[in-house]
Coordinates of C-alpha atoms in Angstrom, one line a residue:
M235 CA -38.6 16.7 -57.8
K236 CA -36.1 18.1 -60.2
K237 CA -32.6 19.1 -59.5
I238 CA -29.3 20.6 -60.7
Y239 CA -26.2 18.4 -59.4
I240 CA -22.7 18.5 -58.9
L241 CA -20.4 16.7 -60.9
C242 CA -18.2 14.1 -58.8
A243 CA -17.8 12.0 -61.5
T244 CA -18.3 8.5 -60.7
L245 CA -16.2 9.4 -57.3
L246 CA -16.2 6.8 -54.6
G247 CA -16.6 8.0 -51.2
L248 CA -14.5 6.3 -49.1
G249 CA -15.5 7.9 -46.2
I250 CA -16.7 5.8 -43.1
D251 CA -19.6 6.7 -40.9
A252 CA -19.1 9.5 -38.8
T253 CA -21.3 8.2 -36.1
A254 CA -20.6 6.1 -33.0
Q255 CA -21.5 2.4 -34.7
N256 CA -20.8 -1.3 -34.2
I257 CA -17.4 -2.3 -35.0
A258 CA -17.8 -4.5 -37.9
P259 CA -14.8 -6.6 -39.6
I260 CA -13.1 -5.0 -42.4
D261 CA -14.7 -5.4 -45.7
T262 CA -12.4 -7.8 -47.7
T263 CA -14.3 -7.8 -51.0
L264 CA -15.2 -5.6 -54.2
N265 CA -18.9 -6.9 -53.9
R266 CA -19.8 -3.9 -51.6
T267 CA -23.5 -2.0 -51.8
V268 CA -23.2 0.9 -54.2
V269 CA -25.7 3.3 -54.8
V270 CA -26.1 5.5 -58.0
E271 CA -26.6 8.7 -56.7
K272 CA -29.1 11.5 -58.7
E273 CA -26.0 12.9 -60.4
Y274 CA -25.3 9.1 -61.4
N275 CA -21.9 9.0 -59.4
P276 CA -21.4 6.1 -57.0
I277 CA -20.9 6.7 -53.9
I278 CA -20.6 4.1 -51.0
Q279 CA -24.4 3.9 -49.1
G280 CA -24.2 6.4 -46.0
A281 CA -21.3 8.4 -46.8
S282 CA -22.1 12.0 -44.9
K283 CA -23.4 14.9 -47.1
V284 CA -23.7 18.5 -45.9
N285 CA -26.9 20.3 -46.9
V286 CA -28.0 23.9 -45.7
L287 CA -31.5 22.4 -44.4
P288 CA -31.5 20.5 -41.0
Q289 CA -30.3 16.9 -42.1
V290 CA -32.5 14.1 -40.6
E291 CA -31.4 10.9 -40.5
D292 CA -33.9 8.2 -42.6
P293 CA -34.5 4.8 -41.0
T294 CA -31.9 2.3 -42.4
I295 CA -33.7 -0.4 -44.8
S296 CA -32.4 -3.9 -45.6
Q297 CA -30.8 -3.9 -49.0
K298 CA -33.1 -5.3 -51.6
E299 CA -32.6 -6.4 -55.4
V300 CA -31.7 -4.0 -57.7
E301 CA -34.5 -1.3 -58.6
Y302 CA -34.2 1.6 -61.2
A303 CA -36.7 3.7 -59.6
L304 CA -38.8 6.2 -61.7
G305 CA -40.2 8.3 -58.9
S306 CA -39.6 12.2 -57.7
V307 CA -36.1 12.6 -56.3
S308 CA -35.9 12.8 -52.5
A309 CA -37.9 15.5 -50.5
K310 CA -34.6 17.1 -49.6
A311 CA -33.3 17.2 -52.9
V312 CA -32.8 20.8 -54.6
P313 CA -35.1 20.8 -57.9
V314 CA -34.0 21.9 -61.0
A315 CA -36.1 24.1 -62.8
L316 CA -36.6 22.4 -66.2
I317 CA -36.0 18.8 -66.2
K318 CA -35.8 15.6 -63.7
P319 CA -33.1 12.8 -63.9
F320 CA -34.2 9.6 -62.6
V321 CA -32.6 8.0 -59.8
A322 CA -31.0 4.7 -60.1
K323 CA -30.1 2.3 -57.0
E324 CA -27.7 -0.3 -58.4
Y325 CA -26.2 -3.3 -56.2
E326 CA -22.9 -4.3 -57.4
G327 CA -22.8 -8.6 -57.0
K328 CA -26.7 -9.0 -57.4
T329 CA -27.3 -7.7 -61.0
L330 CA -25.5 -7.4 -64.2
P331 CA -22.7 -5.2 -65.2
G332 CA -24.3 -3.1 -67.8
Y333 CA -26.8 -0.8 -67.9
L334 CA -28.6 1.2 -70.8
R335 CA -31.8 3.6 -70.7
L336 CA -33.2 6.0 -73.0
G337 CA -36.4 8.1 -72.8
Y338 CA -38.0 11.2 -74.6
G339 CA -41.0 13.0 -73.8
N340 CA -42.9 16.5 -74.5
Y341 CA -41.0 19.9 -74.2
G342 CA -38.1 17.8 -75.9
N343 CA -37.4 16.0 -72.4
L344 CA -34.4 13.8 -73.1
D345 CA -32.9 11.0 -70.3
A346 CA -30.1 8.9 -71.5
R347 CA -27.7 6.9 -69.5
A348 CA -25.0 4.2 -69.9
H349 CA -22.9 2.3 -67.6
Y350 CA -20.4 -0.9 -67.4
T351 CA -18.7 -2.7 -64.8
F352 CA -15.7 -4.9 -65.6
S353 CA -14.7 -7.3 -63.0
I354 CA -11.3 -7.7 -64.4
T355 CA -10.0 -10.1 -61.7
P356 CA -11.4 -10.7 -58.2
K357 CA -9.6 -7.7 -56.9
D358 CA -9.8 -5.2 -59.6
Q359 CA -13.0 -3.2 -60.7
L360 CA -13.3 -0.7 -63.8
S361 CA -16.6 1.3 -64.0
F362 CA -17.7 3.7 -66.7
D363 CA -20.7 5.6 -66.9
I364 CA -22.0 8.2 -69.3
T365 CA -25.4 10.3 -68.6
S366 CA -27.4 12.7 -70.6
Y367 CA -30.7 15.0 -69.8
G368 CA -32.2 18.0 -71.1
M369 CA -34.7 19.8 -72.6
N370 CA -36.0 22.2 -75.2
G371 CA -39.4 23.8 -75.4
K372 CA -41.4 27.1 -74.8
L373 CA -42.6 28.0 -71.3
K374 CA -44.8 30.8 -70.4
S375 CA -43.1 33.7 -68.4
P376 CA -44.6 34.4 -64.8
F377 CA -44.2 37.8 -65.6
E378 CA -47.5 39.7 -66.9
G379 CA -46.7 41.0 -70.9
E380 CA -43.5 39.0 -71.4
P381 CA -43.7 36.2 -74.4
K382 CA -43.1 32.7 -74.0
W383 CA -39.8 32.0 -73.5
K384 CA -37.8 29.2 -75.7
A385 CA -35.9 27.3 -73.0
R386 CA -33.1 24.8 -73.7
Y387 CA -31.1 23.0 -70.7
Y388 CA -28.8 20.0 -71.4
K389 CA -26.3 18.4 -69.2
T390 CA -23.7 15.7 -69.9
V391 CA -21.6 14.0 -67.4
G392 CA -19.2 11.0 -67.8
G393 CA -16.7 9.2 -65.7
I394 CA -14.2 6.1 -65.1
D395 CA -13.5 4.5 -61.6
Y396 CA -10.8 2.0 -61.1
K397 CA -10.5 -0.1 -57.8
H398 CA -7.8 -2.6 -56.8
Q399 CA -7.9 -4.4 -53.7
F400 CA -4.1 -5.1 -52.3
D401 CA -3.9 -7.2 -49.5
L402 CA -3.9 -4.3 -46.7
V403 CA -5.2 -1.3 -48.6
D404 CA -8.1 -0.5 -51.4
L405 CA -7.0 1.5 -54.2
N406 CA -9.3 3.8 -56.1
V407 CA -8.3 6.1 -59.0
F408 CA -11.2 8.1 -60.5
G409 CA -11.8 10.9 -63.2
G410 CA -14.7 12.4 -65.0
M411 CA -15.7 15.4 -67.3
G412 CA -19.1 17.6 -67.6
V413 CA -20.5 20.2 -69.7
H414 CA -23.7 22.1 -69.0
N415 CA -25.3 24.1 -71.7
F416 CA -28.5 26.0 -71.4
N417 CA -30.2 29.8 -71.9
F418 CA -31.4 32.7 -69.9
M419 CA -34.8 33.9 -70.3
D420 CA -35.1 37.0 -72.8
Q421 CA -36.1 40.2 -70.6
S422 CA -37.9 43.6 -71.4
T423 CA -37.9 45.0 -68.0
P424 CA -34.9 47.4 -68.0
L425 CA -32.5 47.5 -65.5
D426 CA -31.4 51.2 -65.8
G427 CA -30.4 52.6 -62.5
A428 CA -30.8 49.6 -60.6
F429 CA -28.3 50.3 -57.4
G430 CA -27.0 53.0 -59.7
D431 CA -24.6 50.3 -60.7
E432 CA -23.3 50.1 -64.2
L433 CA -22.3 46.3 -63.9
F434 CA -26.3 45.5 -64.0
E435 CA -26.9 48.0 -66.9
N436 CA -24.5 46.8 -69.3
F437 CA -24.5 43.3 -68.3
N438 CA -26.2 40.9 -71.1
A439 CA -25.9 37.1 -71.3
P440 CA -28.1 35.0 -73.6
K441 CA -26.7 32.0 -72.8
Q442 CA -24.5 30.1 -70.3
R443 CA -22.1 26.8 -70.3
F444 CA -20.4 25.4 -67.2
S445 CA -17.7 23.0 -68.2
M446 CA -16.4 21.0 -65.1
G447 CA -14.0 18.0 -64.2
N448 CA -12.0 16.3 -61.7
F449 CA -9.4 13.3 -61.1
G450 CA -8.2 11.9 -58.0
V451 CA -6.7 8.6 -56.1
G452 CA -8.0 7.5 -52.7
A453 CA -6.7 4.9 -50.4
K454 CA -8.2 3.1 -47.2
S455 CA -6.5 0.6 -45.0
T456 CA -8.2 -3.0 -44.5
D457 CA -5.7 -4.3 -42.1
E458 CA -8.1 -5.0 -39.1
F459 CA -5.1 -5.7 -36.9
A460 CA -3.4 -2.2 -37.3
R461 CA -3.4 0.5 -34.6
I462 CA -4.3 3.4 -36.7
L463 CA -6.8 3.0 -39.9
Y464 CA -7.0 5.6 -42.6
D465 CA -9.2 6.6 -45.7
V466 CA -7.7 9.3 -47.7
T467 CA -8.8 10.7 -51.0
A468 CA -7.0 13.6 -52.8
Q469 CA -8.4 14.8 -56.1
F470 CA -7.8 17.8 -58.1
M471 CA -11.1 19.7 -59.3
F472 CA -11.9 22.2 -62.2
Y473 CA -14.8 24.1 -63.0
S474 CA -15.5 27.1 -65.4
R475 CA -18.5 29.6 -66.0
Q476 CA -18.6 31.1 -69.5
N477 CA -20.5 33.9 -68.5
D478 CA -20.4 36.2 -65.2
I479 CA -21.0 39.4 -63.7
V480 CA -17.5 39.7 -62.2
D481 CA -14.9 41.1 -64.5
N482 CA -17.4 40.2 -67.4
Q483 CA -15.4 37.5 -68.5
E484 CA -15.3 33.4 -68.1
L485 CA -14.5 32.4 -64.5
K486 CA -12.0 29.3 -64.0
E487 CA -11.8 28.1 -60.7
S488 CA -9.6 25.2 -59.7
L489 CA -9.6 23.2 -56.4
V490 CA -7.2 20.9 -54.4
K491 CA -9.5 18.7 -52.2
T492 CA -8.3 16.6 -49.6
D493 CA -10.2 14.4 -47.4
A494 CA -8.8 12.1 -44.6
K495 CA -10.1 10.1 -41.9
F496 CA -8.0 8.4 -39.2
W497 CA -9.1 6.4 -36.5
T498 CA -8.0 3.9 -33.6
V499 CA -10.4 1.0 -32.2
L500 CA -9.2 1.0 -28.6
D501 CA -11.4 -2.1 -27.6
E502 CA -15.1 -2.9 -28.6
E503 CA -16.7 -0.1 -27.1
N504 CA -14.0 2.5 -27.5
K505 CA -12.8 4.6 -30.7
L506 CA -10.8 7.6 -31.3
G507 CA -10.9 9.4 -34.6
L508 CA -9.9 12.7 -36.3
D509 CA -11.3 13.6 -39.7
L510 CA -9.4 16.3 -41.7
D511 CA -11.0 18.4 -44.8
M512 CA -9.1 20.6 -46.8
Y513 CA -9.8 22.9 -50.0
N514 CA -7.1 24.7 -52.2
R515 CA -9.0 27.3 -54.5
I516 CA -7.2 29.3 -57.0
V517 CA -9.9 31.8 -59.2
N518 CA -8.5 33.6 -62.5
S519 CA -9.9 36.9 -61.1
D520 CA -8.5 40.0 -59.5
S521 CA -12.2 40.7 -57.6
I522 CA -12.2 37.2 -56.3
K523 CA -9.3 36.1 -53.6
N524 CA -7.7 32.6 -53.7
S525 CA -8.1 30.7 -50.2
T526 CA -7.4 27.8 -48.2
T527 CA -9.7 26.1 -45.8
L528 CA -8.8 23.3 -43.2
D529 CA -11.4 21.5 -41.1
L530 CA -10.2 19.3 -38.2
N531 CA -12.8 17.2 -36.3
P532 CA -11.4 15.2 -33.5
Y533 CA -13.9 13.1 -31.9
Y534 CA -14.1 10.0 -29.4
A535 CA -16.8 7.5 -29.7
L536 CA -18.3 5.2 -27.4
D537 CA -20.4 2.3 -28.5
L538 CA -22.7 0.4 -25.9
D539 CA -25.4 -2.1 -26.0
S540 CA -28.3 0.7 -25.1
W541 CA -25.8 3.8 -25.8
K542 CA -24.1 5.0 -28.7
I543 CA -22.4 8.6 -27.8
R544 CA -19.8 10.3 -30.2
L545 CA -18.2 13.5 -28.7
G546 CA -16.4 15.9 -31.0
A547 CA -15.7 19.4 -32.3
H548 CA -15.0 21.1 -35.7
L549 CA -12.0 23.2 -35.6
D550 CA -12.2 25.3 -38.9
L551 CA -9.4 27.4 -40.1
G552 CA -9.5 29.7 -43.0
F553 CA -6.7 31.5 -45.1
G554 CA -6.7 34.2 -47.8
F555 CA -10.7 35.1 -47.2
G556 CA -13.0 35.0 -44.5
E557 CA -12.9 34.1 -40.9
S558 CA -9.9 32.7 -39.7
F559 CA -10.9 30.4 -36.9
L560 CA -14.2 29.1 -36.4
V561 CA -15.6 26.5 -33.9
S562 CA -18.7 24.3 -33.7
P563 CA -20.2 21.0 -32.0
D564 CA -20.1 17.6 -33.1
V565 CA -22.0 15.6 -30.3
Q566 CA -24.5 12.8 -30.8
V567 CA -26.1 10.8 -28.1
Q568 CA -28.5 7.9 -28.8
Y569 CA -30.5 5.8 -26.2
I570 CA -32.1 2.6 -27.5
F571 CA -34.5 0.5 -25.8
S572 CA -36.8 -2.6 -26.6
D573 CA -34.7 -3.1 -29.8
S574 CA -36.6 -1.0 -32.0
Y575 CA -37.0 2.3 -30.0
V576 CA -34.4 5.4 -30.2
L577 CA -34.2 8.4 -28.3
Y578 CA -31.8 10.8 -29.7
A579 CA -30.1 14.1 -29.4
N580 CA -27.5 16.0 -31.5
A581 CA -25.7 19.3 -31.8
K582 CA -24.0 19.5 -34.9
G583 CA -22.1 22.2 -37.1
G584 CA -19.2 22.6 -39.6
R585 CA -18.5 24.6 -43.1
I586 CA -20.2 24.5 -46.2
N587 CA -17.5 25.7 -48.7
T588 CA -18.9 28.1 -51.4
T589 CA -17.5 26.8 -54.6
F590 CA -18.9 27.1 -58.3
R591 CA -20.2 23.5 -57.8
R592 CA -22.3 24.8 -55.2
Y593 CA -23.5 27.7 -56.9
E594 CA -24.8 25.8 -59.5
T595 CA -26.5 23.6 -57.2
L596 CA -28.4 26.5 -55.7
S597 CA -29.3 27.9 -58.8
P598 CA -27.6 27.8 -62.4
Y599 CA -29.6 31.0 -63.5
T600 CA -27.8 33.2 -60.8
F601 CA -24.6 35.0 -61.5
I602 CA -21.4 35.7 -59.1
L603 CA -21.3 39.3 -58.1
K604 CA -18.3 38.9 -56.0
K605 CA -16.2 36.8 -53.5
N606 CA -18.9 35.0 -51.4
R607 CA -18.2 33.7 -48.2
D608 CA -18.2 30.0 -47.2
T609 CA -21.7 29.0 -45.5
Y610 CA -20.7 27.9 -41.5
E611 CA -23.0 26.2 -39.8
Q612 CA -22.5 27.2 -36.1
L613 CA -25.4 25.2 -34.6
N614 CA -27.7 22.3 -35.6
A615 CA -29.1 21.2 -32.5
S616 CA -31.9 18.5 -32.5
L617 CA -34.1 16.1 -30.3
G618 CA -35.8 12.8 -31.7
F619 CA -37.6 9.8 -31.4
K620 CA -37.3 6.9 -33.7
A621 CA -39.1 3.7 -33.9
S622 CA -40.4 0.4 -35.6
P623 CA -43.1 -0.8 -33.5
I624 CA -43.9 -3.2 -36.3
P625 CA -42.2 -4.7 -38.8
G626 CA -42.1 -2.8 -41.9
L627 CA -43.1 0.5 -40.2
W628 CA -40.9 3.0 -39.4
I629 CA -41.3 6.3 -37.4
N630 CA -39.3 9.5 -36.9
I631 CA -40.6 12.7 -34.8
Y632 CA -37.8 15.5 -34.6
G633 CA -37.3 19.1 -33.6
G634 CA -34.6 21.0 -33.4
F635 CA -32.6 24.7 -34.2
Q636 CA -30.4 25.9 -36.5
K637 CA -27.9 28.8 -37.0
L638 CA -26.2 29.5 -40.4
K639 CA -23.0 32.4 -40.6
D640 CA -23.0 33.5 -44.0
D641 CA -26.2 31.7 -45.6
L642 CA -25.6 31.9 -49.6
Y643 CA -29.0 32.7 -51.3
Q644 CA -29.9 34.2 -54.8
N645 CA -30.3 38.3 -54.3
V646 CA -33.3 39.6 -56.8
V647 CA -31.7 43.1 -58.5
V648 CA -35.3 44.0 -59.8
P649 CA -38.5 42.5 -58.8
T650 CA -39.6 41.9 -62.3
N651 CA -36.3 41.0 -63.6
T652 CA -35.0 37.7 -63.5
L653 CA -31.7 38.9 -63.0
T654 CA -30.3 37.6 -59.7
Y655 CA -26.6 37.4 -58.0
F656 CA -25.3 35.2 -55.0
A657 CA -24.9 37.0 -51.8
N658 CA -24.5 36.1 -48.0
E659 CA -26.7 37.0 -44.7
D660 CA -26.7 35.3 -41.4
T661 CA -30.0 33.2 -40.8
K662 CA -31.2 31.0 -38.1
N663 CA -34.3 28.5 -37.9
F664 CA -36.6 26.6 -35.6
Y665 CA -37.8 23.3 -37.2
G666 CA -39.5 20.3 -36.5
G667 CA -41.5 17.4 -38.2
A668 CA -42.1 13.7 -38.7
T669 CA -41.3 11.1 -41.4
I670 CA -43.4 7.7 -41.5
Q671 CA -42.7 4.9 -43.9
Y672 CA -44.7 1.7 -44.4
D673 CA -43.5 -1.6 -46.7
Y674 CA -46.0 -4.1 -47.0
K675 CA -44.6 -7.3 -48.0
N676 CA -42.7 -5.4 -50.9
I677 CA -46.1 -4.8 -52.1
V678 CA -47.1 -1.6 -51.1
Q679 CA -44.9 1.0 -49.9
L680 CA -46.1 4.2 -48.3
N681 CA -44.1 7.1 -47.1
L682 CA -45.0 10.5 -45.5
A683 CA -43.0 13.3 -44.6
A684 CA -43.7 16.6 -43.1
S685 CA -41.5 19.3 -41.7
G686 CA -41.9 23.1 -40.3
Y687 CA -39.7 25.9 -40.2
K688 CA -39.6 29.4 -38.8
W689 CA -37.1 31.4 -39.9
K690 CA -35.3 34.7 -39.1
T691 CA -32.6 36.8 -40.5
D692 CA -30.9 40.2 -39.3
G693 CA -30.6 41.1 -43.1
Y694 CA -32.5 44.9 -43.5
N695 CA -34.7 43.6 -46.5
N696 CA -35.0 39.5 -45.5
N697 CA -33.9 38.8 -48.9
A698 CA -32.5 35.8 -47.8
L699 CA -35.7 34.5 -46.8
L700 CA -36.9 34.9 -50.2
F701 CA -37.1 31.1 -51.0
K702 CA -36.7 29.6 -47.6
P703 CA -39.4 26.6 -47.1
K704 CA -42.0 27.3 -44.0
M705 CA -43.8 23.9 -45.0
D706 CA -42.2 20.8 -46.6
V707 CA -44.9 17.9 -47.2
E708 CA -44.4 14.9 -49.5
A709 CA -46.4 11.8 -49.7
G710 CA -45.7 8.7 -52.0
I711 CA -47.3 5.2 -52.7
L712 CA -45.5 2.5 -54.5
V713 CA -47.4 -0.3 -55.6
K714 CA -46.3 -3.8 -57.1
P715 CA -49.8 -5.4 -58.1
I716 CA -47.8 -8.0 -60.0
K717 CA -44.0 -8.8 -60.1
P718 CA -43.2 -7.2 -63.3
L719 CA -45.2 -4.1 -62.8
Q720 CA -44.5 -1.0 -60.6
I721 CA -46.8 1.8 -59.9
G722 CA -46.0 4.8 -58.3
L723 CA -47.5 8.4 -57.3
N724 CA -46.2 11.3 -55.4
Y725 CA -47.1 14.8 -54.1
K726 CA -45.0 17.4 -52.9
L727 CA -45.9 21.1 -51.6
V728 CA -43.6 23.2 -50.2
T729 CA -44.9 26.5 -49.0
R730 CA -42.4 29.5 -49.0
E731 CA -41.5 32.5 -46.7
Q732 CA -42.8 36.0 -48.4
P733 CA -40.4 38.8 -47.5
E734 CA -43.0 42.1 -47.3
L735 CA -40.3 43.9 -49.6
W736 CA -40.9 41.6 -52.6
T737 CA -44.7 40.2 -52.1
N738 CA -46.0 44.0 -53.2
Y739 CA -44.0 43.4 -56.3
F740 CA -44.2 39.9 -57.2
E741 CA -45.4 36.6 -54.9
V742 CA -43.4 33.2 -55.5
E743 CA -45.5 30.9 -55.7
N744 CA -45.4 27.6 -53.4
I745 CA -44.4 24.5 -54.9
S746 CA -47.5 22.2 -55.4
N747 CA -46.6 19.1 -57.7
L748 CA -48.5 15.7 -58.4
S749 CA -46.2 13.0 -60.3
A750 CA -46.7 9.4 -61.3
N751 CA -44.7 6.7 -63.1
M752 CA -44.9 3.2 -64.1
R753 CA -42.3 0.7 -64.9
Y754 CA -43.1 -2.7 -66.5
T755 CA -40.7 -5.4 -67.1
V756 CA -41.0 -7.2 -70.5
L757 CA -38.6 -9.3 -70.4
K758 CA -36.3 -10.4 -67.5
Q759 CA -33.7 -7.8 -68.4
L760 CA -35.6 -5.1 -70.6
S761 CA -38.1 -2.7 -68.8
V762 CA -40.5 0.0 -70.3
Y763 CA -41.3 3.0 -68.2
A764 CA -43.4 6.3 -68.3
T765 CA -43.4 9.3 -65.8
V766 CA -45.6 12.2 -65.9
D767 CA -44.8 15.2 -63.9
N768 CA -46.5 18.5 -62.7
I769 CA -50.1 16.7 -63.3
L770 CA -52.3 19.5 -61.8
N771 CA -50.2 21.9 -64.3
K772 CA -49.3 24.2 -61.5
K773 CA -47.2 27.6 -62.1
F774 CA -44.2 27.8 -59.9
Q775 CA -40.9 28.3 -59.6
Y776 CA -37.5 26.6 -58.1
Y777 CA -35.5 29.4 -59.3
Y778 CA -36.5 33.7 -59.3
G779 CA -38.3 34.2 -62.5
Y780 CA -37.9 31.0 -64.2
P781 CA -41.0 29.0 -65.1
I782 CA -41.3 25.1 -65.1
E783 CA -42.7 22.6 -67.6
G784 CA -46.5 22.6 -67.3
I785 CA -47.9 18.9 -67.6
N786 CA -45.0 16.9 -68.8
F787 CA -44.2 13.1 -69.9
M788 CA -41.3 10.6 -70.8
A789 CA -41.4 7.0 -72.0
G790 CA -38.5 5.2 -72.6
L791 CA -36.6 1.7 -72.6
S792 CA -34.1 0.5 -70.2
F793 CA -31.7 -2.4 -70.5
Q794 CA -29.5 -4.7 -68.1
F795 CA -26.8 -6.7 -69.7

């Protein structure tokens, strides 16, 4: 799978897990497990993320030696229309500090990365990271009669991250920048008279450039005897979009984002906490109001041998635009029996801030027509059962209901034209599914995940459902027949909702993607890798009207030092 990623360059997420958990000793070393995510930003493993789709907690797997995976990104990832960066997992303290990778393939596919971590002293660590990926090739248009599109897409991000460990506090200073250049599809289909709005009739943008960056500082208390513990990160983030419908000018967004977590451990079983998330947003447009949001999450956590309970609420305030006060639950209950079986029930919610970074994640080819509201998850209630009946086997079965206020989606102007703009609509869905993973002695790894959704919206034409999944299935196998060789095969199937209004004009094809990958360690620190994607040569879209590559491959080298 392929994905557009938000730049948060090498930001270390200093947050602790929000769920009730066993009370562990305070971390006193810098050799913590770090995961280099799909966007190649190191974050503490387990840091929470918010996704519009219902989230399902995966089983926790014991840490292994460093592996640079060459398979598709996870089933929950939002894909990129054209190219696919690789996934790399790094475990500091168990591998060498430097890493280089360079790959190239047909359609001009490029994948490059350089990373180095300096352990200056036992208490000081400095990391540098730069990644570049993209493509340049001709793709067949999904619209009849249209010529091939000469697509170009490149993204480069880089960052620096410094950590220092004081006696009672961990300090983190970070920063990064990125640029994203690509072009739009040429269209012969006219927009004259679309909605009778000259905004669409006169708008023309052959290419796009996103520029982004951030810098910030974080502090986390490590005094296990302190009454109040904290984990605070503040950062300034900027982002510009070269072309947009709003004001027909370059739009610039400035954000001051503050994340703070405070908690106190009452005893071995009880904990009280308060999480705070604040956004201050300024945009250089008279059409988009500046705004501030303050989201508070007080909670109580109980951790017993068989029961883990978290009772909390999201109290979310908005100033300048949108709802002024919103409330949603934060309740989690787990019952553990026979050591490896868990029954759980969750009722969650909260704000999903609509920023320029979120726009890019949803669709880089879609334009801003007006100020869009933040999406608010009013309720995400689920029941589930997790089990590990035998070593190496994990099972998770779940079902639930989700209600979203002002769900963000890409709205279509004319069914036979690629021009889309962001819009909001209330949506709701029932969902259910299962995940099965099996690891046989680290020689064969099997995984199967399937989920189904039943969506509904009050919108008059159901445009918000156009790209919603009805069924999402992913199956994969990873085989290590000999120690230096790794071979993987992955298949992804996503069936889509088909709103009646659009199927009469243009049917959005289901995702059907078979991919394979291989890695061979030539020397101890030098590996060769190869990937093949869209083996079945299917024609589908991740974004409205924009085609994907046919059968495509990439080969390259990676080196640790």
